[in-house]
CSV table of N, CA and C in Angstrom, one decimal:
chain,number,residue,atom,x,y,z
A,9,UNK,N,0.0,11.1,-23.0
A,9,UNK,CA,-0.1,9.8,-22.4
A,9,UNK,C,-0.8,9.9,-21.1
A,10,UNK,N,-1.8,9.0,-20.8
A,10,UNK,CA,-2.6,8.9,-19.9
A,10,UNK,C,-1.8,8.2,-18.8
A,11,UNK,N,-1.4,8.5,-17.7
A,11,UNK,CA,-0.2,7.9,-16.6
A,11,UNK,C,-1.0,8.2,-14.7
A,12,UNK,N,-1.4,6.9,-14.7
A,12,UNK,CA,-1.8,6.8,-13.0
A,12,UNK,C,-0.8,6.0,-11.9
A,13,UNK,N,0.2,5.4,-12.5
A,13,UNK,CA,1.1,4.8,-12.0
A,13,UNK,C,2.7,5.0,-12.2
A,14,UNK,N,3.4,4.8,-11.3
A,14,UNK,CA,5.1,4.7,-11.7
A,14,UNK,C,5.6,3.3,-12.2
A,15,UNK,N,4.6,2.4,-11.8
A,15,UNK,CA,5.2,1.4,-12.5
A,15,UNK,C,5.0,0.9,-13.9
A,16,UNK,N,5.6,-0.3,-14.4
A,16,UNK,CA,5.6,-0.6,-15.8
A,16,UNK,C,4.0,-0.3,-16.7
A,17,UNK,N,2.8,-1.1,-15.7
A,17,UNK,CA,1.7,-0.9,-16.2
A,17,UNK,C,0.7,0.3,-16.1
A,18,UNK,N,1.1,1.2,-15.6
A,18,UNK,CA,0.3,2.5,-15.0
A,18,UNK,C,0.0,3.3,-16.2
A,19,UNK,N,0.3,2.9,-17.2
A,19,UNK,CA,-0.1,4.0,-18.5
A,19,UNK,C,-0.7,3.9,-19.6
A,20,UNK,N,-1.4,4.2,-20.6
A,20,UNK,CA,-2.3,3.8,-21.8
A,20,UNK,C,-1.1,3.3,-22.5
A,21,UNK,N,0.2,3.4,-22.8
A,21,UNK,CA,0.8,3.0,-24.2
A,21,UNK,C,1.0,1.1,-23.9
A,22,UNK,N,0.9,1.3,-22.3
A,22,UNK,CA,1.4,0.0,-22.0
A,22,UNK,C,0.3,-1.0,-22.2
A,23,UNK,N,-1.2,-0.1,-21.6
A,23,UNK,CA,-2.3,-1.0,-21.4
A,23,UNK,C,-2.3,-1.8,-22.9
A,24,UNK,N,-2.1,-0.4,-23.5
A,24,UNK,CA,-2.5,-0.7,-25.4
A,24,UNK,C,-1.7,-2.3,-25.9
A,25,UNK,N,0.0,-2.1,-25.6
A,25,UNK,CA,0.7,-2.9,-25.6
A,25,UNK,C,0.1,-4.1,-25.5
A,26,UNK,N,-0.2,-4.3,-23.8
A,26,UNK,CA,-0.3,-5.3,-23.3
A,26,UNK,C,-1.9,-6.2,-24.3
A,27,UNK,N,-2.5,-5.4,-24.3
A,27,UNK,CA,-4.0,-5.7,-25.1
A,27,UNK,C,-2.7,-6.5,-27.0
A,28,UNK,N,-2.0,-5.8,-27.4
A,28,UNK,CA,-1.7,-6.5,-28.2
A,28,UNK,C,-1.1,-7.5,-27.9
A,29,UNK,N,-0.3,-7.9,-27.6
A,29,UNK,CA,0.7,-8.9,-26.5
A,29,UNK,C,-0.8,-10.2,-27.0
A,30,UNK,N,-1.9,-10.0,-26.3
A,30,UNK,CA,-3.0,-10.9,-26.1
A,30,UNK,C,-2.7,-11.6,-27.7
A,31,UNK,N,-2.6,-11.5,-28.6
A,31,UNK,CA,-3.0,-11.8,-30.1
A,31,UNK,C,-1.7,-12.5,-30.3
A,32,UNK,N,-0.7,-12.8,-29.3
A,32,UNK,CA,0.4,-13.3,-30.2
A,32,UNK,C,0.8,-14.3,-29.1
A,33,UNK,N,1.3,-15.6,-29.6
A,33,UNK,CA,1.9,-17.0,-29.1
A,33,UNK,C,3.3,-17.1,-28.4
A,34,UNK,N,3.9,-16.2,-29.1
A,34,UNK,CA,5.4,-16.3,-28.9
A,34,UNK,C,6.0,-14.8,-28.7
A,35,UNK,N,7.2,-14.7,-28.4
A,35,UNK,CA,8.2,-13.4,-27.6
A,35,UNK,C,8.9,-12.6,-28.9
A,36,UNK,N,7.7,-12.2,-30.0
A,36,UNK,CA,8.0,-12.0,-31.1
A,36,UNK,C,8.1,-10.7,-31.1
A,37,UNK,N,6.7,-10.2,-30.4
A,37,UNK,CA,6.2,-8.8,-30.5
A,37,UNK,C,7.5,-8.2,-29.0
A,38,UNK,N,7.6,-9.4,-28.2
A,38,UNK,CA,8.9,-8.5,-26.8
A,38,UNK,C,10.1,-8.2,-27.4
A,39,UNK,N,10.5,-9.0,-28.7
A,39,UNK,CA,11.9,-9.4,-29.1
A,39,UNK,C,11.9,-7.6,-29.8
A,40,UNK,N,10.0,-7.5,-30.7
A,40,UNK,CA,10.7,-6.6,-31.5
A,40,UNK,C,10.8,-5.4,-31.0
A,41,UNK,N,9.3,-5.3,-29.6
A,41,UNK,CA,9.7,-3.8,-28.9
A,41,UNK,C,10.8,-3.3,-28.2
A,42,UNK,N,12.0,-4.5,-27.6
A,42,UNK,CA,12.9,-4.1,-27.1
A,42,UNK,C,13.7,-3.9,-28.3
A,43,UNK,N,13.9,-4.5,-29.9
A,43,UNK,CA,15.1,-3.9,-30.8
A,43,UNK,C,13.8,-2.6,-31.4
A,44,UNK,N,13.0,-2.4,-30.8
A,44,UNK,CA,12.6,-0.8,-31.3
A,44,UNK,C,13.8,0.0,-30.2
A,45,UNK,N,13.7,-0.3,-28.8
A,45,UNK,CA,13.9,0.5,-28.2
A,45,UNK,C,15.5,0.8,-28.0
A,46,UNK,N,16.2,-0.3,-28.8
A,46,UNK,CA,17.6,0.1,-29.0
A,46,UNK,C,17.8,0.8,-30.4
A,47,UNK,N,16.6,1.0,-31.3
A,47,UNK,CA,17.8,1.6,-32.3
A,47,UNK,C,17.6,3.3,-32.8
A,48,UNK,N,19.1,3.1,-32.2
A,48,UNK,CA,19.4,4.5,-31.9
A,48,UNK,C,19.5,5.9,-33.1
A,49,UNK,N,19.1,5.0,-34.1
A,49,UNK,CA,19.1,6.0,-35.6
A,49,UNK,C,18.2,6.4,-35.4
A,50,UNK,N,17.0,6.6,-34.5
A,50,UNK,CA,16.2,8.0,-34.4
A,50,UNK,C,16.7,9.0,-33.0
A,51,UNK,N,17.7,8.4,-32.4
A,51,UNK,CA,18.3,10.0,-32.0
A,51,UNK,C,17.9,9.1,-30.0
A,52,UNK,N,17.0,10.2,-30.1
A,52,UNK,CA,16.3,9.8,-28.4
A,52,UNK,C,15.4,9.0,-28.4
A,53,UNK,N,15.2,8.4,-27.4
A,53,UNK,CA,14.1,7.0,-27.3
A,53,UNK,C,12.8,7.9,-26.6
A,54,UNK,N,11.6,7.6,-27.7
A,54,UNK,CA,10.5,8.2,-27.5
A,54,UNK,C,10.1,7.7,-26.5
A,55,UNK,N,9.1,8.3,-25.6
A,55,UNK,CA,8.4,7.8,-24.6
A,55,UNK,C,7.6,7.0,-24.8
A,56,UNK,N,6.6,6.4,-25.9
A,56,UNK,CA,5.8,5.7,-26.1
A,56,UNK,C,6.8,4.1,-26.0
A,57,UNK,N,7.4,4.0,-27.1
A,57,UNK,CA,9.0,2.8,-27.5
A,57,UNK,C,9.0,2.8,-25.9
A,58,UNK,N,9.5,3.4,-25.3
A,58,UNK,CA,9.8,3.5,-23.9
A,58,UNK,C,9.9,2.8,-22.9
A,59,UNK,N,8.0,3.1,-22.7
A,59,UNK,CA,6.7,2.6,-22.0
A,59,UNK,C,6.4,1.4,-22.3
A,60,UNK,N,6.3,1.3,-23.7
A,60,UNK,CA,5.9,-0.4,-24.1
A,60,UNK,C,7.4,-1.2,-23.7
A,61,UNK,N,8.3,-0.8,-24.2
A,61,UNK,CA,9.7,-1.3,-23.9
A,61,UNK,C,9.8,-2.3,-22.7
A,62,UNK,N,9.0,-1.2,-20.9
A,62,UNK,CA,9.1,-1.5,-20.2
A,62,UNK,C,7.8,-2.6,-19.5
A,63,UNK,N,6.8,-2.8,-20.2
A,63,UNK,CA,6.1,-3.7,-20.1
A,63,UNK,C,6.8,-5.2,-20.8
A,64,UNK,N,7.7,-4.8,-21.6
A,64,UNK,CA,8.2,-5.9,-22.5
A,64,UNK,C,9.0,-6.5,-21.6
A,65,UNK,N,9.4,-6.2,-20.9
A,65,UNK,CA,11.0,-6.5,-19.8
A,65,UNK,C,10.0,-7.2,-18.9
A,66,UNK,N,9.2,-6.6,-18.3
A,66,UNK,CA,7.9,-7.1,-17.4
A,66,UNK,C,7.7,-8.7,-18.0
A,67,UNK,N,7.0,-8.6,-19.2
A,67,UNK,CA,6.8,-10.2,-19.3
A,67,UNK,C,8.4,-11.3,-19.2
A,68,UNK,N,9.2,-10.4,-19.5
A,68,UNK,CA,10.6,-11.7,-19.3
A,68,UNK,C,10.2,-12.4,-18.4
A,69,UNK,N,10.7,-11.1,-17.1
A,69,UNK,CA,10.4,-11.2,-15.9
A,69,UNK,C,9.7,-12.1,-15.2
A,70,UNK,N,8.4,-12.1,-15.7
A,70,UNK,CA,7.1,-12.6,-14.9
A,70,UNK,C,7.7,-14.1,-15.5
A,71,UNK,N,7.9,-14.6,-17.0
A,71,UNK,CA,8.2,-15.5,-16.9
A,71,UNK,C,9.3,-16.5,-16.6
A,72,UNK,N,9.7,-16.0,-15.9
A,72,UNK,CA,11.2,-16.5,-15.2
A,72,UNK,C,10.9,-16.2,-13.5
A,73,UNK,N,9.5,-16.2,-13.5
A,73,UNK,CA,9.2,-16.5,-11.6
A,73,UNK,C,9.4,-15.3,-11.3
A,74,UNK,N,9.9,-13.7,-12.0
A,74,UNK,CA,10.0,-12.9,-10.9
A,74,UNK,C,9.3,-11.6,-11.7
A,75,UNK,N,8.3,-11.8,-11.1
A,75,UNK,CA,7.4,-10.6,-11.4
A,75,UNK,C,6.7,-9.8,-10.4
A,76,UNK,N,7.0,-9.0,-10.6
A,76,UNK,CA,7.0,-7.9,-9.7
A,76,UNK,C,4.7,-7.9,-9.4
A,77,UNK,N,4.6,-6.4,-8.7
A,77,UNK,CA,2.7,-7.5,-8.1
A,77,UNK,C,1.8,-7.4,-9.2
A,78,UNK,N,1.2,-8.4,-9.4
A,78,UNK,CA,-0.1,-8.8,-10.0
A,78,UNK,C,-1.2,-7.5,-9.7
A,79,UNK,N,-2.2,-7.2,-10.4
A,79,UNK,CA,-3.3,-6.1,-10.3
A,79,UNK,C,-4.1,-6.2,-11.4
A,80,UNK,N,-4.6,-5.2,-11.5
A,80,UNK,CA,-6.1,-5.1,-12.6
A,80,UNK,C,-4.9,-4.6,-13.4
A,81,UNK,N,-4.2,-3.6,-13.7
A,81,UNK,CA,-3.6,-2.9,-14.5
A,81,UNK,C,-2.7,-4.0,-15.2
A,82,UNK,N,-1.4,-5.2,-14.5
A,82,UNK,CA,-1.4,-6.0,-15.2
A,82,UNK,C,-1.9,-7.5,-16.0
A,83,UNK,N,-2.9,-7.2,-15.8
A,83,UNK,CA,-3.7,-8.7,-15.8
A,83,UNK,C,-3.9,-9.0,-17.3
A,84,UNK,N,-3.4,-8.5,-18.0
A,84,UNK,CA,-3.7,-9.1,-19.7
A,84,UNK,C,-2.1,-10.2,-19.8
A,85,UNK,N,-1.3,-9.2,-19.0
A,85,UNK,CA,0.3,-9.6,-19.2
A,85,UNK,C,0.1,-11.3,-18.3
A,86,UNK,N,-0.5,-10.9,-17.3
A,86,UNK,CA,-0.5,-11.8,-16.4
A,86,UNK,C,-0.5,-13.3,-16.9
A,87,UNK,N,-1.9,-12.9,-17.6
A,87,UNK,CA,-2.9,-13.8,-17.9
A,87,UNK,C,-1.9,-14.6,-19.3
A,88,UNK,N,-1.2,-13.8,-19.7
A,88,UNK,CA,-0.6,-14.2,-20.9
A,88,UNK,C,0.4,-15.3,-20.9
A,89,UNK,N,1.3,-14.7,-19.5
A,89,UNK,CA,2.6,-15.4,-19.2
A,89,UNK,C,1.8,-16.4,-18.6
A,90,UNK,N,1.0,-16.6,-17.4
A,90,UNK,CA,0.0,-18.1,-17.3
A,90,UNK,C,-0.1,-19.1,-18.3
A,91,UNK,N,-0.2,-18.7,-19.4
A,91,UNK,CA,-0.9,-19.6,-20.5
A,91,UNK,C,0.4,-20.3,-21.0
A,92,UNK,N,1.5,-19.2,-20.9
A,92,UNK,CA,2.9,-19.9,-21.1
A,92,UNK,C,3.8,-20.4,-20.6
A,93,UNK,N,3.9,-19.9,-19.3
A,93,UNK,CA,5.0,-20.0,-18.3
A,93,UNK,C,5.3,-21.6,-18.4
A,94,UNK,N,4.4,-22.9,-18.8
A,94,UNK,CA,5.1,-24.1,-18.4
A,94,UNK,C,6.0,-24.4,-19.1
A,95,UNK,N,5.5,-24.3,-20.8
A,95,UNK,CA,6.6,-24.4,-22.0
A,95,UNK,C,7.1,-23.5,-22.5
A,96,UNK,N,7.3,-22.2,-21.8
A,96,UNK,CA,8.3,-20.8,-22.4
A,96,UNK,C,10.0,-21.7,-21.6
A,97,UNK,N,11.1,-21.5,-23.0
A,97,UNK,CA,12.2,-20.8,-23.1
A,97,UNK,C,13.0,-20.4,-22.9
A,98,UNK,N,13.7,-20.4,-22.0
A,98,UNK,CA,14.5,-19.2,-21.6
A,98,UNK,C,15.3,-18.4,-23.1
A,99,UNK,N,15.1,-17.4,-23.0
A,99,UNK,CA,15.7,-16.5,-23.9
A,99,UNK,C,16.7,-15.4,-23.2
A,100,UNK,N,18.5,-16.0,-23.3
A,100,UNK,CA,19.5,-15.1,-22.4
A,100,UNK,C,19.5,-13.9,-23.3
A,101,UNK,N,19.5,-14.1,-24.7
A,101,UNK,CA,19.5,-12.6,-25.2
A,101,UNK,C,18.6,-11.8,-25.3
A,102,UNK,N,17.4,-12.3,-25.0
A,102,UNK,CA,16.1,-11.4,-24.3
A,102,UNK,C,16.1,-10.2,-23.1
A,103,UNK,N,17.3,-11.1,-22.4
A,103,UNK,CA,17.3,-10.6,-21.2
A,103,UNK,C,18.3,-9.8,-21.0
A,104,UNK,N,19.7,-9.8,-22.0
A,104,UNK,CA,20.3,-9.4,-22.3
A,104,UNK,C,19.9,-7.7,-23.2
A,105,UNK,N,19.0,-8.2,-23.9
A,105,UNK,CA,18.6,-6.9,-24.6
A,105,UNK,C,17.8,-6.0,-23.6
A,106,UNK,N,17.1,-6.8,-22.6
A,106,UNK,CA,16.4,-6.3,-22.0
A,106,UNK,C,17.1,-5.5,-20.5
A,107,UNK,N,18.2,-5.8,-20.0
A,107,UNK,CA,19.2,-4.7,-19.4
A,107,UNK,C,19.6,-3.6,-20.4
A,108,UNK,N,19.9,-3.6,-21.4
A,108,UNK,CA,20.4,-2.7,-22.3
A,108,UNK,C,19.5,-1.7,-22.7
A,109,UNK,N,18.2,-1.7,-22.7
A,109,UNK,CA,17.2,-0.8,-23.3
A,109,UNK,C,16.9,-0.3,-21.9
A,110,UNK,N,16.9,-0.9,-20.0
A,110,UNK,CA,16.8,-0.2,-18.8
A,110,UNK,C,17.7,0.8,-19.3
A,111,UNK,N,19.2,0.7,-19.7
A,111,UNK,CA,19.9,1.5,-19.3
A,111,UNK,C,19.6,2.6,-20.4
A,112,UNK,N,19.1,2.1,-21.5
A,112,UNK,CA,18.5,3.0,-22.3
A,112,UNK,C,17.5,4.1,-21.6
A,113,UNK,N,16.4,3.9,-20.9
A,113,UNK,CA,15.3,4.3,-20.3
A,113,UNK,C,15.8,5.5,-19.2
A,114,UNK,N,17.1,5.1,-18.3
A,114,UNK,CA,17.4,5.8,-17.3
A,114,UNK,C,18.1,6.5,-17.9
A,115,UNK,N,18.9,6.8,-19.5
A,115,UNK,CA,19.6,8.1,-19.8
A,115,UNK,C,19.6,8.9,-20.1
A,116,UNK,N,20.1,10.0,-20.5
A,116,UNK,CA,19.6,10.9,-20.7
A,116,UNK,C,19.4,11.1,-22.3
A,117,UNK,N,19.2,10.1,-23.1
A,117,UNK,CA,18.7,10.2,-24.6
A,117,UNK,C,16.7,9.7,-24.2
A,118,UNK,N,16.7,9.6,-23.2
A,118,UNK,CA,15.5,8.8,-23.1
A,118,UNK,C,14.3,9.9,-22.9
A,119,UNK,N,13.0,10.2,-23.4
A,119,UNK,CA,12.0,10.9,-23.2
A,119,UNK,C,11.1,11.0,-22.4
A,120,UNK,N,11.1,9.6,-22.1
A,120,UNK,CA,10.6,8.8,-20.9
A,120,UNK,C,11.0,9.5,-19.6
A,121,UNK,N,12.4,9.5,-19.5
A,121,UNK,CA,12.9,9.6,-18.1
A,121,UNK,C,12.8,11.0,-17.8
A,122,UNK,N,12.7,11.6,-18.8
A,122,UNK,CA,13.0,13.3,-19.3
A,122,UNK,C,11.4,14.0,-18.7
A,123,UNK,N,10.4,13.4,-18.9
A,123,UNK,CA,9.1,13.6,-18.3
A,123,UNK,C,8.8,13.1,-17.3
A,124,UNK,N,9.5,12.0,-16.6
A,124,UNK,CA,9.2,12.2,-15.1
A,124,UNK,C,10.4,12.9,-14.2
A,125,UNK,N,11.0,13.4,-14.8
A,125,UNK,CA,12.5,14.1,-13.7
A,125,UNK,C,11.2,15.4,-14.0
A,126,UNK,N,10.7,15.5,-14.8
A,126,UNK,CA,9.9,16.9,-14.6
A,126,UNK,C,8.8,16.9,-13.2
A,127,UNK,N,8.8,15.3,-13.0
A,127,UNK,CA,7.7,15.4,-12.1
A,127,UNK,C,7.5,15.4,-10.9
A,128,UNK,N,7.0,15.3,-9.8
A,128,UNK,CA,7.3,15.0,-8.1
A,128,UNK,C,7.6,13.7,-8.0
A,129,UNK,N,6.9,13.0,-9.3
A,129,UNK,CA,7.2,11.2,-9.2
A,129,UNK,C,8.7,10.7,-9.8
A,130,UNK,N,9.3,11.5,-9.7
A,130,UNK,CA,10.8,10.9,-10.6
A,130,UNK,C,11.6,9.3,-9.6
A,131,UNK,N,11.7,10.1,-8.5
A,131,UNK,CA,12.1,9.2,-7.6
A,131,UNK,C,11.8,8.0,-7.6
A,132,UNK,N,10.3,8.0,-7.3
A,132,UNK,CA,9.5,6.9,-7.5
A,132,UNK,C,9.3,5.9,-8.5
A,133,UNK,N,9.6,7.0,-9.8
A,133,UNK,CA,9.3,6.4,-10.8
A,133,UNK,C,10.5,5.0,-11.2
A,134,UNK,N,12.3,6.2,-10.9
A,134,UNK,CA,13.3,5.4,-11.0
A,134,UNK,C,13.6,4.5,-10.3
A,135,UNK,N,13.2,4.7,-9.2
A,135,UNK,CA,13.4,3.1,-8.1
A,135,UNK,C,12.1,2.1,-8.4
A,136,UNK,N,11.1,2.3,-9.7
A,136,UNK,CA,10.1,1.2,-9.9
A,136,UNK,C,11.0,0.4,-11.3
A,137,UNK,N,11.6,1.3,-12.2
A,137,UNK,CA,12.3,0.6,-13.0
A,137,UNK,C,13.9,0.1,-12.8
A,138,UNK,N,14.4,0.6,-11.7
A,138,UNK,CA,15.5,-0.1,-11.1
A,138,UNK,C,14.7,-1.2,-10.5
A,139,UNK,N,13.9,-1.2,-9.6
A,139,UNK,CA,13.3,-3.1,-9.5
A,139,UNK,C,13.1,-3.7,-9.8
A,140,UNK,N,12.6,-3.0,-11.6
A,140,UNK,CA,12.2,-4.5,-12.2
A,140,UNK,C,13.4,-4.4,-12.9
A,141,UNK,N,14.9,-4.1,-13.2
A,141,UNK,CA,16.1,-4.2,-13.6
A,141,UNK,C,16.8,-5.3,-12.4
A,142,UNK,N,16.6,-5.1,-10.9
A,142,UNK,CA,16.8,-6.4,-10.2
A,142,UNK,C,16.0,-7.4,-10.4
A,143,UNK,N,14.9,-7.6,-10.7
A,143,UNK,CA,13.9,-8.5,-11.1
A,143,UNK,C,14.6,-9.7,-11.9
A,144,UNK,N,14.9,-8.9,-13.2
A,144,UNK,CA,15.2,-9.5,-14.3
A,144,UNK,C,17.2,-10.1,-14.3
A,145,UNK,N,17.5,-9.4,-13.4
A,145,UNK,CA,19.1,-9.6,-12.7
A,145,UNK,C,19.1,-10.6,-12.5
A,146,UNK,N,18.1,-10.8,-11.3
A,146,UNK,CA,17.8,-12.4,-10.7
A,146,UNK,C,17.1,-13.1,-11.4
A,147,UNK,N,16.6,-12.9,-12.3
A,147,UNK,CA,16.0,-13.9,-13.2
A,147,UNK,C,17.0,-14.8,-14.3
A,148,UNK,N,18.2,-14.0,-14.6
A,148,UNK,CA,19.4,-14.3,-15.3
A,148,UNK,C,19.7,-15.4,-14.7
């Protein structure tokens, strides 16, 4: 995985994500990356499931007013939640699933988290996805 950042958007699986995200109208493709990222019949939560997982959480977020900064890296997401934000939804079990797959990401079944504790960025990494876990707190 190609990774320049600690936050949600800093990596190819996300960019990729996010580039699909573009093709779809509704919280179809967030609904299903986060029940990828809870089901636990494959053991540990891969890094890729992960990564996209946490761009998934990202669009809640952004659409409930609290999105963390705007940039080139997320600008497909951006541009996405724009197009929606007047007539998006609230979805409480979105957001609900979407604390549950954080606490998924920060454990130790997670792959994700497992490859940056190897790194100098762990720190960094954990207090970028604990902010967007308060993000989405206050978005509730």
């Amino acid at each position: 995985m190609g990774t320049w950042a600690v936050d949600a958007f800093g990596n190819d699986y996300a960019q990729d994500w996010a580039e699909d995200l573009a093709q779809t109208s509704n919280l179809d493709a967030v609904e299903d990356t986060l029940d990828t990222a809870l089901d636990t019949s494959a053991g540990e939560l891969e890094a890729p499931f992960a990564a996209e997982a946490l761009v998934a959480i990202e669009v809640l977020a952004r659409l409930q007013g609290k999105g963390g900064a705007a940039g080139e890296d997320s600008a497909a997401v951006d541009a996405w939640v724009a197009a929606r934000k007047p007539k998006a939804r609230q979805r409480a079990d979105l957001e609900d699933k979407a604390l549950q797959v954080i606490a998924r990401i920060l454990s130790e079944q997670s792959e994700l988290r497992e490859l940056w504790a190897e790194s100098e960025h762990y720190e960094a990494w954990r207090a970028s996805v604990e902010e967007l876990r308060g993000r989405l707190v206050a978005a509730v």
